[in-house]
Amino acid sequence: MEDTCQHIREITELKQAGAYVCEECVKAGGSWVHLRTCQTCGITLCCDSSPQKHMTKHFHATGHPVIISAEPGEQWFWCFKDEVFAGY
C-alpha cells in the first residue's frame, strides 16, 4: 500500500458490515444499490449510486475518511479526504 494515503495506511484491522443493510435507508423506508462500511466507526451505509448517498453524507457529518466496500467479493478502500482508491 505504498502508493496510498496515510488514512488508508493507518488501518490495521478491517471493520466488516454487521448486517447487509443501509441503516439510514431502513429508517427512512428507502432502498440502496451498494453498501460501504466506515473504517472509523463501523457503520454500513449506501453508496453514491444509491438515491440518498448516506455514506458520503456520513463522511461530511463526521469526517471519517476511509470506507471499504461491503459487497461480497469486493476488496477495496476509498479515502474521501484524499480521494484515493486502493485494493487490499
mmCIF file of C-alpha atoms in Angstrom:
data_model
loop_
_atom_site.group_PDB
_atom_site.id
_atom_site.type_symbol
_atom_site.label_atom_id
_atom_site.label_comp_id
_atom_site.label_asym_id
_atom_site.label_seq_id
_atom_site.Cartn_x
_atom_site.Cartn_y
_atom_site.Cartn_z
ATOM 1 C CA MET A 1 0.000 0.000 0.000
ATOM 2 C CA GLU A 2 2.919 2.339 -0.602
ATOM 3 C CA ASP A 3 1.007 4.317 -3.248
ATOM 4 C CA THR A 4 -1.904 5.141 -0.985
ATOM 5 C CA CYS A 5 -2.721 7.794 1.597
ATOM 6 C CA GLN A 6 -1.916 7.948 5.290
ATOM 7 C CA HIS A 7 -5.565 7.374 6.275
ATOM 8 C CA ILE A 8 -5.649 4.018 4.492
ATOM 9 C CA ARG A 9 -2.161 3.027 5.686
ATOM 10 C CA GLU A 10 -3.300 3.577 9.294
ATOM 11 C CA ILE A 11 -5.991 0.857 9.005
ATOM 12 C CA THR A 12 -4.744 -2.202 10.893
ATOM 13 C CA GLU A 13 -7.974 -4.182 11.207
ATOM 14 C CA LEU A 14 -10.968 -4.098 8.877
ATOM 15 C CA LYS A 15 -14.402 -3.301 10.219
ATOM 16 C CA GLN A 16 -16.859 -5.522 8.340
ATOM 17 C CA ALA A 17 -20.578 -4.987 7.814
ATOM 18 C CA GLY A 18 -22.590 -6.459 10.695
ATOM 19 C CA ALA A 19 -25.748 -6.630 8.620
ATOM 20 C CA TYR A 20 -26.172 -6.243 4.893
ATOM 21 C CA VAL A 21 -28.441 -3.173 5.049
ATOM 22 C CA CYS A 22 -28.102 0.598 4.931
ATOM 23 C CA GLU A 23 -29.189 1.569 8.430
ATOM 24 C CA GLU A 24 -30.385 5.026 7.293
ATOM 25 C CA CYS A 25 -32.358 3.682 4.300
ATOM 26 C CA VAL A 26 -34.072 1.180 6.602
ATOM 27 C CA LYS A 27 -35.095 4.007 8.973
ATOM 28 C CA ALA A 28 -36.457 6.073 6.070
ATOM 29 C CA GLY A 29 -38.072 3.158 4.221
ATOM 30 C CA GLY A 30 -35.734 3.709 1.259
ATOM 31 C CA SER A 31 -33.620 1.463 -0.917
ATOM 32 C CA TRP A 32 -29.937 1.219 -1.808
ATOM 33 C CA VAL A 33 -27.726 -0.049 -4.625
ATOM 34 C CA HIS A 34 -24.415 -0.959 -2.928
ATOM 35 C CA LEU A 35 -23.137 -0.802 0.640
ATOM 36 C CA ARG A 36 -19.966 0.608 2.193
ATOM 37 C CA THR A 37 -18.562 0.231 5.727
ATOM 38 C CA CYS A 38 -16.878 3.102 7.573
ATOM 39 C CA GLN A 39 -13.461 2.108 8.890
ATOM 40 C CA THR A 40 -13.632 4.579 11.781
ATOM 41 C CA CYS A 41 -16.950 3.662 13.405
ATOM 42 C CA GLY A 42 -18.080 0.527 11.537
ATOM 43 C CA ILE A 43 -21.451 1.814 10.293
ATOM 44 C CA THR A 44 -22.651 0.360 6.981
ATOM 45 C CA LEU A 45 -24.451 2.759 4.657
ATOM 46 C CA CYS A 46 -25.338 3.114 0.980
ATOM 47 C CA CYS A 47 -23.032 4.276 -1.815
ATOM 48 C CA ASP A 48 -23.211 7.232 -4.190
ATOM 49 C CA SER A 49 -25.115 5.149 -6.768
ATOM 50 C CA SER A 50 -27.935 4.914 -4.213
ATOM 51 C CA PRO A 51 -30.631 7.609 -4.080
ATOM 52 C CA GLN A 52 -29.682 9.023 -0.651
ATOM 53 C CA LYS A 53 -25.868 8.602 -0.757
ATOM 54 C CA HIS A 54 -25.779 8.012 3.001
ATOM 55 C CA MET A 55 -22.076 7.095 3.253
ATOM 56 C CA THR A 56 -20.977 10.364 1.642
ATOM 57 C CA LYS A 57 -23.334 12.231 3.985
ATOM 58 C CA HIS A 58 -21.772 10.320 6.895
ATOM 59 C CA PHE A 59 -18.284 11.453 5.809
ATOM 60 C CA HIS A 60 -19.382 15.103 5.599
ATOM 61 C CA ALA A 61 -21.066 14.915 9.007
ATOM 62 C CA THR A 62 -18.273 13.067 10.829
ATOM 63 C CA GLY A 63 -15.050 13.476 8.865
ATOM 64 C CA HIS A 64 -14.474 9.697 8.980
ATOM 65 C CA PRO A 65 -12.265 9.364 5.894
ATOM 66 C CA VAL A 66 -11.973 5.683 4.904
ATOM 67 C CA ILE A 67 -14.593 3.179 3.784
ATOM 68 C CA ILE A 68 -14.461 -0.313 2.345
ATOM 69 C CA SER A 69 -16.922 -1.992 0.056
ATOM 70 C CA ALA A 70 -19.388 -4.195 1.926
ATOM 71 C CA GLU A 71 -20.207 -6.018 -1.323
ATOM 72 C CA PRO A 72 -19.334 -9.735 -1.431
ATOM 73 C CA GLY A 73 -16.134 -10.338 -3.389
ATOM 74 C CA GLU A 74 -15.062 -6.670 -3.474
ATOM 75 C CA GLN A 75 -11.896 -5.796 -1.570
ATOM 76 C CA TRP A 76 -11.082 -2.122 -1.751
ATOM 77 C CA PHE A 77 -10.687 1.058 0.292
ATOM 78 C CA TRP A 78 -11.788 4.581 -0.588
ATOM 79 C CA CYS A 79 -10.500 7.645 1.242
ATOM 80 C CA PHE A 80 -12.947 10.524 0.909
ATOM 81 C CA LYS A 81 -10.479 13.076 2.264
ATOM 82 C CA ASP A 82 -7.643 12.290 -0.160
ATOM 83 C CA GLU A 83 -9.813 10.828 -2.952
ATOM 84 C CA VAL A 84 -7.668 7.695 -3.049
ATOM 85 C CA PHE A 85 -8.773 4.211 -4.093
ATOM 86 C CA ALA A 86 -6.767 1.115 -3.082
ATOM 87 C CA GLY A 87 -7.307 -2.624 -3.170
ATOM 88 C CA TYR A 88 -6.474 -4.952 -0.290
#
